[in-house]
XYZ file of N, CA and C in Angstrom:
843
model
N 0.850 -1.195 0.000
C 0.000 0.000 0.000
C 0.887 1.246 0.000
N 0.667 2.069 -1.011
C 1.501 3.265 -1.124
C 1.097 4.349 -0.148
N 2.009 5.226 0.191
C 1.751 6.348 1.097
C 1.706 7.655 0.310
N 0.741 8.515 0.666
C 0.574 9.789 -0.032
C 1.618 10.788 0.443
N 2.225 11.481 -0.488
C 3.246 12.472 -0.160
C 2.585 13.805 0.190
N 3.042 14.393 1.278
C 2.511 15.695 1.705
C 3.382 16.799 1.139
N 2.787 17.742 0.407
C 3.540 18.841 -0.207
C 3.942 19.856 0.856
N 5.136 20.315 0.761
C 5.616 21.363 1.662
C 5.463 22.728 1.000
N 5.622 23.790 1.803
C 5.548 25.147 1.274
C 6.725 25.419 0.353
N 6.515 26.318 -0.571
C 7.606 26.709 -1.460
C 8.730 27.340 -0.646
N 9.941 27.189 -1.137
C 11.110 27.671 -0.407
C 11.112 29.185 -0.242
N 10.535 29.918 -1.223
C 10.591 31.378 -1.170
C 9.434 31.985 -0.388
N 8.556 31.161 0.152
C 7.434 31.686 0.929
C 7.914 32.131 2.313
N 7.364 33.237 2.800
C 7.714 33.727 4.136
C 6.497 34.370 4.788
N 6.370 34.141 6.083
C 5.298 34.769 6.849
C 5.628 36.223 7.199
N 6.905 36.576 7.149
C 7.355 37.918 7.555
C 6.997 38.935 6.471
N 6.177 39.903 6.840
C 5.762 40.942 5.899
C 6.848 42.011 5.785
N 7.257 42.297 4.562
C 8.276 43.343 4.360
C 7.737 44.711 4.750
N 6.437 44.906 4.547
C 5.827 46.192 4.908
C 5.961 46.437 6.404
N 5.594 45.438 7.206
C 5.684 45.571 8.668
C 7.137 45.719 9.096
N 8.001 44.909 8.510
C 9.418 44.900 8.882
C 10.071 46.259 8.659
N 9.920 46.803 7.451
C 10.606 48.062 7.141
C 9.862 49.282 7.672
N 8.566 49.147 7.898
C 7.836 50.228 8.551
C 8.317 50.402 9.983
N 8.506 49.277 10.678
C 9.032 49.327 12.044
C 10.467 49.840 12.057
N 11.245 49.442 11.063
C 12.636 49.916 10.986
C 12.694 51.424 10.778
N 11.910 51.944 9.830
C 11.894 53.391 9.559
C 11.364 54.157 10.767
N 10.336 53.611 11.409
C 9.755 54.217 12.608
C 10.826 54.396 13.689
N 11.603 53.348 13.930
C 12.657 53.403 14.944
C 13.824 54.269 14.506
N 14.135 54.236 13.213
C 15.257 55.033 12.707
C 15.033 56.521 12.927
N 13.794 56.979 12.726
C 13.484 58.397 12.931
C 13.744 58.816 14.377
N 13.252 58.025 15.320
C 13.447 58.349 16.729
C 14.894 58.119 17.159
N 15.583 57.200 16.489
C 16.995 56.960 16.765
C 17.826 58.198 16.405
N 17.525 58.801 15.256
C 18.216 60.020 14.824
C 17.896 61.173 15.780
N 16.620 61.276 16.173
C 16.217 62.323 17.120
C 16.976 62.180 18.437
N 17.141 60.932 18.890
C 17.860 60.698 20.150
C 19.321 61.114 20.040
N 19.944 60.874 18.892
C 21.330 61.291 18.693
C 21.460 62.816 18.736
N 20.484 63.504 18.151
C 20.482 64.971 18.185
C 20.344 65.459 19.628
N 19.444 64.839 20.389
C 19.244 65.225 21.787
C 20.510 65.012 22.611
N 21.166 63.871 22.407
C 22.401 63.589 23.138
C 23.488 64.590 22.770
N 23.603 64.889 21.474
C 24.632 65.827 21.007
C 24.418 67.214 21.593
N 23.159 67.683 21.586
C 22.850 69.003 22.141
C 23.134 69.021 23.640
N 22.751 67.940 24.349
C 22.990 67.868 25.785
C 24.466 67.861 26.129
N 25.255 67.075 25.375
C 26.701 67.012 25.618
C 27.349 68.360 25.321
N 26.936 68.988 24.220
C 27.501 70.302 23.851
C 27.195 71.342 24.932
N 25.929 71.350 25.400
C 25.554 72.311 26.444
C 26.322 72.048 27.729
N 26.569 70.765 28.006
C 27.292 70.401 29.225
C 28.758 70.820 29.153
N 29.369 70.620 28.009
C 30.781 70.948 27.846
C 31.036 72.456 27.857
N 30.013 73.223 27.517
C 30.157 74.673 27.490
C 30.139 75.293 28.882
N 29.819 74.488 29.892
C 29.746 75.008 31.249
C 31.040 74.712 31.992
N 31.294 75.491 33.016
C 32.441 75.226 33.874
C 32.159 73.988 34.716
N 33.176 73.214 35.007
C 33.003 71.944 35.714
C 32.358 72.138 37.084
N 32.822 73.143 37.824
C 32.283 73.332 39.165
C 30.838 73.808 39.122
N 30.505 74.600 38.111
C 29.127 75.054 37.947
C 28.231 73.897 37.578
N 28.723 73.011 36.719
C 27.934 71.864 36.271
C 27.604 70.938 37.426
N 28.551 70.728 38.333
C 28.320 69.799 39.428
C 27.397 70.384 40.491
N 27.291 71.700 40.541
C 26.509 72.342 41.602
C 25.017 72.106 41.454
N 24.560 71.844 40.242
C 23.120 71.743 39.990
C 22.809 70.528 39.144
N 23.348 69.396 39.521
C 23.236 68.182 38.722
C 21.799 67.721 38.586
N 21.008 67.844 39.660
C 19.664 67.269 39.663
C 18.690 68.016 38.765
N 18.898 69.288 38.537
C 17.929 70.075 37.773
C 18.524 70.626 36.482
N 19.677 70.149 36.081
C 20.328 70.656 34.885
C 19.587 70.178 33.635
N 19.049 71.093 32.812
C 18.334 70.682 31.594
C 19.208 69.872 30.643
N 20.506 70.161 30.591
C 21.396 69.418 29.703
C 21.497 67.960 30.124
N 21.564 67.713 31.435
C 21.617 66.343 31.939
C 20.319 65.614 31.619
N 19.180 66.274 31.844
C 17.888 65.663 31.549
C 17.768 65.326 30.068
N 18.256 66.224 29.215
C 18.209 65.994 27.771
C 19.053 64.789 27.379
N 20.228 64.668 27.978
C 21.106 63.526 27.677
C 20.505 62.212 28.161
N 19.911 62.213 29.353
C 19.318 60.983 29.899
C 18.169 60.500 29.019
N 17.296 61.433 28.637
C 16.170 61.072 27.769
C 16.678 60.599 26.407
N 17.689 61.297 25.863
C 18.259 60.913 24.579
C 18.882 59.532 24.605
N 19.622 59.213 25.668
C 20.260 57.891 25.792
C 19.204 56.796 25.923
N 18.144 57.067 26.686
C 17.070 56.092 26.849
C 16.391 55.796 25.515
N 16.062 56.854 24.764
C 15.434 56.668 23.447
C 16.386 55.962 22.496
N 17.684 56.302 22.574
C 18.693 55.678 21.698
C 18.740 54.162 21.922
N 18.796 53.734 23.176
C 18.908 52.304 23.482
C 17.660 51.536 23.050
N 16.494 52.137 23.323
C 15.247 51.452 22.977
C 15.081 51.344 21.466
N 15.302 52.458 20.753
C 15.133 52.439 19.300
C 16.231 51.631 18.610
N 17.406 51.517 19.247
C 18.456 50.660 18.693
C 17.979 49.209 18.669
N 17.342 48.786 19.768
C 16.781 47.427 19.802
C 15.718 47.255 18.716
N 14.895 48.276 18.530
C 13.857 48.197 17.506
C 14.422 48.158 16.099
N 15.445 48.983 15.831
C 16.066 49.037 14.496
C 16.732 47.701 14.140
N 17.629 47.258 14.999
C 18.371 46.027 14.726
C 17.445 44.822 14.779
N 16.509 44.826 15.729
C 15.579 43.709 15.856
C 14.721 43.520 14.628
N 14.215 44.623 14.070
C 13.378 44.522 12.864
C 14.206 44.178 11.641
N 15.396 44.752 11.525
C 16.235 44.530 10.345
C 16.777 43.100 10.311
N 17.196 42.595 11.485
C 17.762 41.254 11.563
C 16.730 40.193 11.950
N 15.490 40.621 12.139
C 14.409 39.711 12.528
C 14.784 38.938 13.799
N 15.256 39.707 14.784
C 15.714 39.138 16.050
C 14.593 39.251 17.083
N 14.067 38.098 17.506
C 12.935 38.085 18.430
C 13.310 38.680 19.784
N 14.507 38.394 20.265
C 14.947 38.888 21.578
C 14.962 40.416 21.622
N 15.553 41.031 20.593
C 15.616 42.497 20.546
C 14.232 43.106 20.367
N 13.387 42.481 19.555
C 12.033 42.986 19.345
C 11.205 42.912 20.627
N 11.347 41.837 21.361
C 10.627 41.715 22.624
C 11.151 42.703 23.657
N 12.479 42.928 23.662
C 13.051 43.947 24.556
C 12.491 45.320 24.228
N 12.429 45.644 22.938
C 11.862 46.917 22.480
C 10.406 47.051 22.908
N 9.625 46.003 22.691
C 8.202 46.027 23.031
C 7.984 46.157 24.533
N 8.752 45.414 25.327
C 8.607 45.459 26.783
C 8.982 46.837 27.327
N 10.065 47.423 26.807
C 10.488 48.763 27.260
C 9.423 49.811 26.955
N 8.858 49.759 25.745
C 7.802 50.713 25.380
C 6.567 50.521 26.255
N 6.241 49.265 26.535
C 5.074 48.986 27.385
C 5.285 49.529 28.792
N 6.477 49.328 29.343
C 6.785 49.827 30.686
C 6.708 51.348 30.729
N 7.303 52.016 29.725
C 7.268 53.476 29.683
C 5.839 53.988 29.562
N 5.053 53.337 28.717
C 3.649 53.739 28.542
C 2.877 53.588 29.855
N 3.070 52.465 30.546
C 2.370 52.235 31.807
C 2.830 53.210 32.896
N 4.129 53.536 32.908
C 4.642 54.506 33.876
C 4.042 55.893 33.636
N 3.943 56.291 32.371
C 3.334 57.576 32.040
C 1.866 57.600 32.451
N 1.175 56.495 32.177
C -0.234 56.403 32.546
C -0.403 56.461 34.055
N 0.450 55.726 34.787
C 0.376 55.717 36.245
C 0.705 57.097 36.814
N 1.721 57.764 36.226
C 2.094 59.102 36.695
C 0.943 60.087 36.517
N 0.257 59.993 35.376
C -0.884 60.872 35.124
C -2.016 60.639 36.110
N -2.318 59.354 36.374
C -3.392 59.019 37.315
C -3.031 59.440 38.733
N -1.794 59.128 39.157
C -1.360 59.489 40.511
C -1.296 61.002 40.689
N -0.845 61.706 39.632
C -0.796 63.157 39.704
C -2.178 63.770 39.858
N -3.187 63.124 39.248
C -4.565 63.618 39.358
C -5.155 63.272 40.722
N -4.929 62.023 41.172
C -5.503 61.572 42.442
C -4.831 62.269 43.626
N -3.491 62.338 43.578
C -2.741 62.969 44.674
C -2.221 64.330 44.217
N -3.145 65.182 43.830
C -2.770 66.483 43.265
C -2.044 67.360 44.282
N -2.412 67.238 45.572
C -1.753 68.052 46.596
C -0.289 67.664 46.746
N -0.016 66.349 46.743
C 1.368 65.881 46.858
C 2.160 66.245 45.606
N 1.496 66.147 44.451
C 2.161 66.529 43.205
C 2.487 68.017 43.205
N 1.569 68.816 43.724
C 1.814 70.257 43.834
C 3.000 70.542 44.747
N 3.068 69.812 45.870
C 4.185 69.987 46.793
C 5.512 69.601 46.164
N 5.500 68.537 45.349
C 6.730 68.096 44.690
C 7.190 69.110 43.654
N 6.241 69.666 42.903
C 6.589 70.695 41.912
C 7.133 71.933 42.606
N 6.531 72.292 43.737
C 7.019 73.435 44.518
C 8.451 73.203 44.980
N 8.731 71.980 45.411
C 10.079 71.632 45.850
C 11.085 71.747 44.702
N 10.684 71.291 43.524
C 11.571 71.368 42.354
C 11.850 72.820 41.984
N 10.806 73.653 41.997
C 10.977 75.067 41.646
C 11.857 75.780 42.676
N 11.641 75.493 43.954
C 12.469 76.111 45.000
C 13.932 75.699 44.860
N 14.162 74.440 44.491
C 15.529 73.976 44.269
C 16.161 74.691 43.081
N 15.346 74.926 42.058
C 15.838 75.659 40.891
C 16.156 77.112 41.250
N 15.342 77.703 42.129
C 15.590 79.076 42.578
C 16.929 79.165 43.312
N 17.222 78.176 44.144
C 18.489 78.160 44.890
C 19.676 78.179 43.936
N 19.565 77.466 42.807
C 20.683 77.338 41.862
C 20.544 78.272 40.657
N 19.749 79.315 40.805
C 19.450 80.204 39.674
C 20.705 80.779 39.028
N 21.660 81.238 39.840
C 22.871 81.866 39.305
C 23.977 80.841 38.991
N 23.744 79.578 39.298
C 24.785 78.571 39.104
C 24.799 77.984 37.701
N 23.687 78.112 36.987
C 23.552 77.443 35.700
C 22.827 78.363 34.725
N 23.491 78.698 33.624
C 22.912 79.636 32.664
C 21.665 79.072 31.997
N 21.677 77.774 31.656
C 20.510 77.155 31.038
C 19.313 77.181 31.981
N 19.561 76.848 33.236
C 18.502 76.867 34.236
C 17.990 78.284 34.445
N 18.892 79.240 34.455
C 18.511 80.648 34.619
C 17.601 81.101 33.482
N 17.964 80.761 32.253
C 17.140 81.124 31.100
C 15.784 80.436 31.144
N 15.763 79.173 31.619
C 14.508 78.428 31.710
C 13.570 79.057 32.736
N 14.113 79.451 33.892
C 13.291 80.092 34.924
C 12.777 81.446 34.435
N 13.655 82.233 33.826
C 13.234 83.543 33.307
C 12.139 83.398 32.260
N 12.279 82.401 31.392
C 11.261 82.165 30.354
C 9.922 81.801 31.000
N 9.960 80.911 32.005
C 8.734 80.500 32.671
C 8.056 81.651 33.396
N 8.826 82.465 34.086
C 8.244 83.587 34.827
C 7.655 84.637 33.895
N 8.308 84.854 32.752
C 7.761 85.822 31.798
C 6.505 85.296 31.118
N 6.511 84.001 30.758
C 5.369 83.415 30.062
C 4.137 83.341 30.955
N 4.332 82.975 32.221
C 3.207 82.813 33.137
C 2.945 84.058 33.981
N 3.742 85.108 33.770
C 3.575 86.364 34.519
C 3.550 86.085 36.028
N 4.595 85.438 36.516
C 4.653 85.042 37.921
C 6.052 85.309 38.463
N 6.216 85.043 39.755
C 7.515 85.280 40.388
C 7.670 84.345 41.574
N 8.676 83.468 41.519
C 8.888 82.506 42.587
C 7.935 81.322 42.499
N 8.008 80.439 43.480
C 7.126 79.268 43.486
C 5.748 79.622 44.022
N 5.704 80.166 45.255
C 4.438 80.556 45.875
C 4.253 82.073 45.821
N 5.349 82.809 46.027
C 5.306 84.268 45.933
C 6.704 84.792 45.604
N 6.793 86.080 45.372
C 8.090 86.694 45.047
C 9.079 86.603 46.205
N 8.573 86.380 47.421
C 9.444 86.255 48.593
C 10.310 84.990 48.541
N 9.911 84.029 47.693
C 10.685 82.782 47.585
C 12.107 83.033 47.103
N 12.337 84.158 46.441
C 13.682 84.436 45.916
C 14.689 84.734 47.016
N 14.218 84.846 48.236
C 15.143 85.027 49.362
C 15.922 83.737 49.643
N 15.467 82.615 49.053
C 16.194 81.349 49.217
C 17.496 81.331 48.415
N 17.596 82.203 47.426
C 18.800 82.255 46.614
C 19.900 83.031 47.338
N 21.130 82.572 47.189
C 22.263 83.167 47.884
C 22.426 84.646 47.552
N 22.198 84.997 46.290
C 22.415 86.383 45.854
C 21.223 87.286 46.190
N 20.016 86.748 46.161
C 18.810 87.541 46.416
C 18.357 87.459 47.873
N 19.099 86.726 48.686
C 18.729 86.556 50.079
C 18.578 87.903 50.777
N 17.545 88.004 51.624
C 17.206 89.302 52.208
C 17.737 89.500 53.631
N 18.635 88.642 54.069
C 19.190 88.801 55.416
C 20.191 89.964 55.440
N 20.329 90.632 56.599
C 21.255 91.772 56.691
C 22.709 91.383 56.416
N 23.048 90.109 56.625
C 24.436 89.673 56.439
C 24.797 89.479 54.961
N 23.839 89.522 54.086
C 24.102 89.278 52.665
C 24.791 90.493 52.039
N 26.042 90.337 51.544
C 26.763 91.484 50.976
C 26.465 91.708 49.488
N 25.638 90.862 48.878
C 25.382 90.944 47.444
C 24.662 92.241 47.072
N 24.980 92.760 45.892
C 24.282 93.949 45.384
C 22.825 93.634 45.043
N 22.535 92.355 44.861
C 21.172 91.946 44.519
C 20.361 91.562 45.760
N 20.850 91.921 46.928
C 20.150 91.611 48.169
C 18.717 92.154 48.127
N 17.760 91.270 48.520
C 16.326 91.618 48.579
C 15.728 91.926 47.206
N 16.416 91.516 46.144
C 15.901 91.759 44.795
C 15.222 90.510 44.249
N 14.675 90.638 43.052
C 14.125 89.505 42.299
C 14.636 89.629 40.866
N 14.643 88.557 40.092
C 15.116 88.637 38.710
C 14.253 89.576 37.863
N 14.840 90.065 36.790
C 14.124 91.009 35.916
C 12.883 90.364 35.293
N 12.868 89.016 35.197
C 11.729 88.327 34.590
C 10.476 88.423 35.447
N 10.608 88.877 36.695
C 9.450 89.089 37.559
C 8.788 90.442 37.300
N 9.476 91.325 36.620
C 9.003 92.703 36.489
C 7.851 92.833 35.498
N 7.023 93.842 35.735
C 5.958 94.180 34.798
C 6.577 94.888 33.605
N 6.351 94.345 32.415
C 6.938 94.907 31.200
C 5.869 95.615 30.376
N 6.182 96.811 29.916
C 5.274 97.509 29.008
C 5.500 97.018 27.589
N 4.453 97.017 26.776
C 4.525 96.475 25.421
C 5.524 97.224 24.545
N 5.653 98.500 24.742
C 6.536 99.296 23.894
C 7.959 99.402 24.404
N 8.279 98.673 25.466
C 9.611 98.766 26.072
C 10.632 98.024 25.220
N 11.559 98.780 24.638
C 12.548 98.191 23.732
C 13.747 97.639 24.483
N 14.183 98.338 25.522
C 15.342 97.928 26.306
C 14.881 97.441 27.675
N 15.300 96.215 28.037
C 14.887 95.637 29.315
C 15.790 96.155 30.428
N 15.188 96.654 31.476
C 15.919 97.105 32.651
C 16.147 95.899 33.560
N 17.347 95.342 33.540
C 17.642 94.134 34.311
C 17.712 94.391 35.813
N 17.708 95.662 36.211
C 17.748 96.006 37.639
C 16.368 96.416 38.142
N 15.316 96.114 37.388
C 13.973 96.557 37.774
C 13.459 95.866 39.031
N 14.064 94.720 39.385
C 13.614 94.000 40.582
C 14.380 94.355 41.834
N 15.192 95.405 41.764
C 16.042 95.795 42.886
C 15.213 96.149 44.126
N 15.501 95.460 45.261
C 14.871 95.793 46.541
C 13.398 95.458 46.653
N 12.850 94.653 45.745
C 11.408 94.388 45.754
C 10.961 93.545 46.947
N 11.843 92.737 47.496
C 11.450 91.914 48.638
C 11.274 92.734 49.911
N 11.795 93.954 49.906
C 11.605 94.848 51.048
C 10.199 95.447 51.065
N 9.500 95.369 49.914
C 8.160 95.956 49.791
C 7.099 94.927 50.145
N 5.964 95.403 50.652
C 4.849 94.486 50.882
C 4.135 94.209 49.563
N 3.126 93.332 49.597
C 2.465 92.896 48.371
C 1.836 94.067 47.616
N 1.153 94.955 48.344
C 0.474 96.083 47.698
C 1.468 97.016 47.017
N 2.600 97.226 47.651
C 3.612 98.102 47.057
C 4.335 97.422 45.901
N 4.651 96.142 46.067
C 5.447 95.429 45.055
C 4.664 95.169 43.776
N 3.339 94.954 43.877
C 2.561 94.595 42.698
C 2.481 95.729 41.674
N 2.926 96.918 42.048
C 2.981 98.020 41.083
C 4.199 97.903 40.173
N 5.165 97.064 40.559
C 6.406 96.946 39.792
C 6.675 95.524 39.274
N 6.234 94.501 40.031
C 6.538 93.117 39.657
C 5.285 92.243 39.788
N 5.379 91.029 39.255
C 4.346 90.016 39.479
C 4.591 89.417 40.862
N 3.593 89.504 41.730
C 3.776 89.029 43.098
C 3.283 87.595 43.288
N 2.426 87.112 42.393
C 1.898 85.754 42.525
C 2.934 84.725 42.106
N 2.918 83.569 42.805
C 3.853 82.498 42.488
C 3.474 81.742 41.226
N 4.425 81.003 40.703
C 4.222 80.290 39.441
C 3.386 79.022 39.611
N 3.311 78.473 40.833
C 2.525 77.264 41.049
C 1.055 77.521 40.751
N 0.494 78.583 41.333
C -0.917 78.904 41.096
C -1.173 79.204 39.623
N -0.259 79.926 38.991
C -0.425 80.247 37.575
C -0.353 78.982 36.715
N 0.532 78.061 37.108
C 0.668 76.805 36.367
C -0.594 75.955 36.499
N -1.152 75.880 37.715
C -2.384 75.117 37.932
C -3.535 75.711 37.129
N -3.643 77.021 37.124
C -4.696 77.686 36.352
C -4.528 77.432 34.857
N -3.281 77.445 34.403
C -3.016 77.184 32.977
C -3.397 75.757 32.606
N -3.101 74.803 33.494
C -3.457 73.399 33.237
C -4.974 73.242 33.139
N -5.707 73.867 34.064
C -7.166 73.783 34.035
C -7.752 74.416 32.782
N -7.091 75.432 32.273
C -7.581 76.119 31.075
C -7.183 75.432 29.779
N -6.249 74.500 29.846
C -5.728 73.869 28.623
C -5.752 72.338 28.715
N -6.824 71.813 29.311
C -6.928 70.365 29.471
C -6.988 69.640 28.131
N -7.708 70.231 27.158
C -7.811 69.593 25.841
C -6.451 69.580 25.138
N -5.709 70.661 25.279
C -4.370 70.725 24.687
C -3.452 69.682 25.317
N -3.483 69.580 26.641
C -2.649 68.603 27.331
C -3.070 67.178 26.987
N -4.383 66.982 26.840
C -4.874 65.670 26.427
C -4.384 65.306 25.036
N -4.354 66.309 24.142
C -3.837 66.066 22.792
C -2.352 65.745 22.795
N -1.596 66.440 23.650
C -0.155 66.153 23.765
C 0.068 64.744 24.308
N -0.706 64.380 25.336
C -0.592 63.033 25.917
C -0.926 61.969 24.880
N -1.959 62.230 24.083
C -2.336 61.292 23.021
C -1.250 61.216 21.964
N -0.647 62.373 21.644
C 0.434 62.403 20.663
C 1.664 61.634 21.125
N 1.905 61.604 22.447
C 3.016 60.820 22.993
C 2.673 59.337 23.062
N 1.388 59.038 23.302
C 0.981 57.646 23.475
C 0.888 56.900 22.138
N 0.417 57.574 21.090
C 0.197 56.900 19.807
C 1.474 56.284 19.238
N 2.617 57.029 19.161
C 3.841 56.387 18.650
C 4.271 55.178 19.469
N 4.081 55.236 20.793
C 4.443 54.102 21.639
C 3.551 52.893 21.344
N 2.251 53.134 21.215
C 1.327 52.036 20.933
C 1.562 51.464 19.535
N 1.871 52.330 18.575
C 2.182 51.862 17.221
C 3.437 50.988 17.235
N 4.466 51.439 17.970
C 5.701 50.661 18.081
C 5.456 49.302 18.719
N 4.653 49.278 19.789
C 4.328 48.015 20.460
C 3.573 47.082 19.516
N 2.578 47.631 18.806
C 1.766 46.825 17.890
C 2.601 46.238 16.755
N 3.418 47.079 16.113
C 4.236 46.606 14.997
C 5.251 45.554 15.447
N 5.860 45.777 16.601
C 6.858 44.818 17.088
C 6.214 43.472 17.423
N 5.003 43.502 17.979
C 4.307 42.252 18.301
C 3.887 41.505 17.034
N 3.408 42.245 16.040
C 3.031 41.619 14.766
C 4.243 40.970 14.118
N 5.363 41.712 14.070
C 6.578 41.176 13.446
C 7.121 39.988 14.232
N 7.063 40.047 15.555
C 7.533 38.926 16.378
C 6.729 37.659 16.093
N 5.410 37.802 16.020
C 4.555 36.646 15.728
C 4.828 36.102 14.328
N 5.071 36.993 13.366
C 5.382 36.546 12.012
C 6.707 35.782 11.962
N 7.694 36.263 12.707
C 8.998 35.579 12.749
C 8.847 34.196 13.391
N 8.048 34.106 14.453
C 7.817 32.813 15.099
C 7.141 31.834 14.140
N 6.161 32.339 13.371
C 5.504 31.487 12.376
C 6.490 31.031 11.305
N 7.381 31.937 10.914
C 8.382 31.586 9.916
C 9.343 30.515 10.432
N 9.709 30.606 11.713
C 10.581 29.592 12.308
C 9.891 28.229 12.319
N 8.602 28.225 12.667
C 7.844 26.972 12.654
C 7.764 26.399 11.244
N 7.590 27.275 10.255
C 7.548 26.820 8.863
C 8.878 26.184 8.447
N 9.978 26.809 8.854
C 11.296 26.267 8.516
C 11.516 24.902 9.177
N 11.068 24.759 10.421
C 11.176 23.470 11.095
C 10.344 22.409 10.369
N 9.151 22.820 9.935
C 8.263 21.894 9.211
C 8.901 21.450 7.902
N 9.457 22.415 7.168
C 10.096 22.087 5.881
C 11.311 21.195 6.062
N 12.107 21.479 7.113
C 13.283 20.658 7.372
C 12.888 19.223 7.710
N 11.826 19.082 8.472
C 11.368 17.760 8.874
C 10.885 16.952 7.673
N 10.109 17.583 6.792
C 9.541 16.864 5.656
C 10.528 16.737 4.505
N 11.577 17.559 4.507
C 12.612 17.387 3.504
C 13.454 16.144 3.812
N 13.669 15.916 5.114
C 14.456 14.742 5.515
C 13.647 13.448 5.397
N 12.316 13.549 5.542
C 11.462 12.365 5.406
C 10.195 12.758 4.654
N 10.264 12.840 3.321
C 9.135 13.332 2.531
C 7.911 12.449 2.603
N 8.039 11.162 3.026
C 6.873 10.271 3.081
C 6.331 10.106 4.486
N 6.852 10.973 5.393
C 6.416 10.855 6.785
C 4.961 11.313 6.948
């Protein structure tokens, strides 16, 4: 009694879709290039600073934060690029797991920030106060604080008196600084037609009470202004959050599809090898 031969798949058949493979590769390549730019800018900004100044404000240095984020994106997208190009399941799963963890952390941070808004407010206040202490130590940080105070029309974390925490603006009698009891120029009320900024406009403002100071500077802290801005721009923030989430979800989806296709291809190769060695099995 003869046995029927089972036909195997053609040798050139593959479960791996080139569209998915190269779409994932291009997707990762774009973010890989962006990460290199971020790292380069962070390193350049860091090297332009004096060593002692750089070490004084390590925790809040924008250049350090930029480098950390850039390195993280570089490592993750490197796994995605090489994993998709070489059809490496280990690298693809590493890429997918990292994106999933980051997505869940962002989601958890958003939920916790909403539920524990008072604690989140206290933490932001602590960060701003720490930045105020190091205002003169780091030029990038100084520019960032000035930009924030001008944009939100505010001064300090809770009030303009917070600037007394800074060594140069400290209002104690023992402070020999020329900026004693002052606030940065970014706290000052600016007229629309003012062409030249008076950088000494905040001189001695901490010596004035709120009613007197509000004629020259913004007396409200940036925390209240930031909270009000968030409440007024919830749809914008929701759109930004969605814009950050979509690329992550797309990356996770594509990597999972490609991983499953590679696994199917491996099973097909095992099947073909088995039936090639015993075609009548």
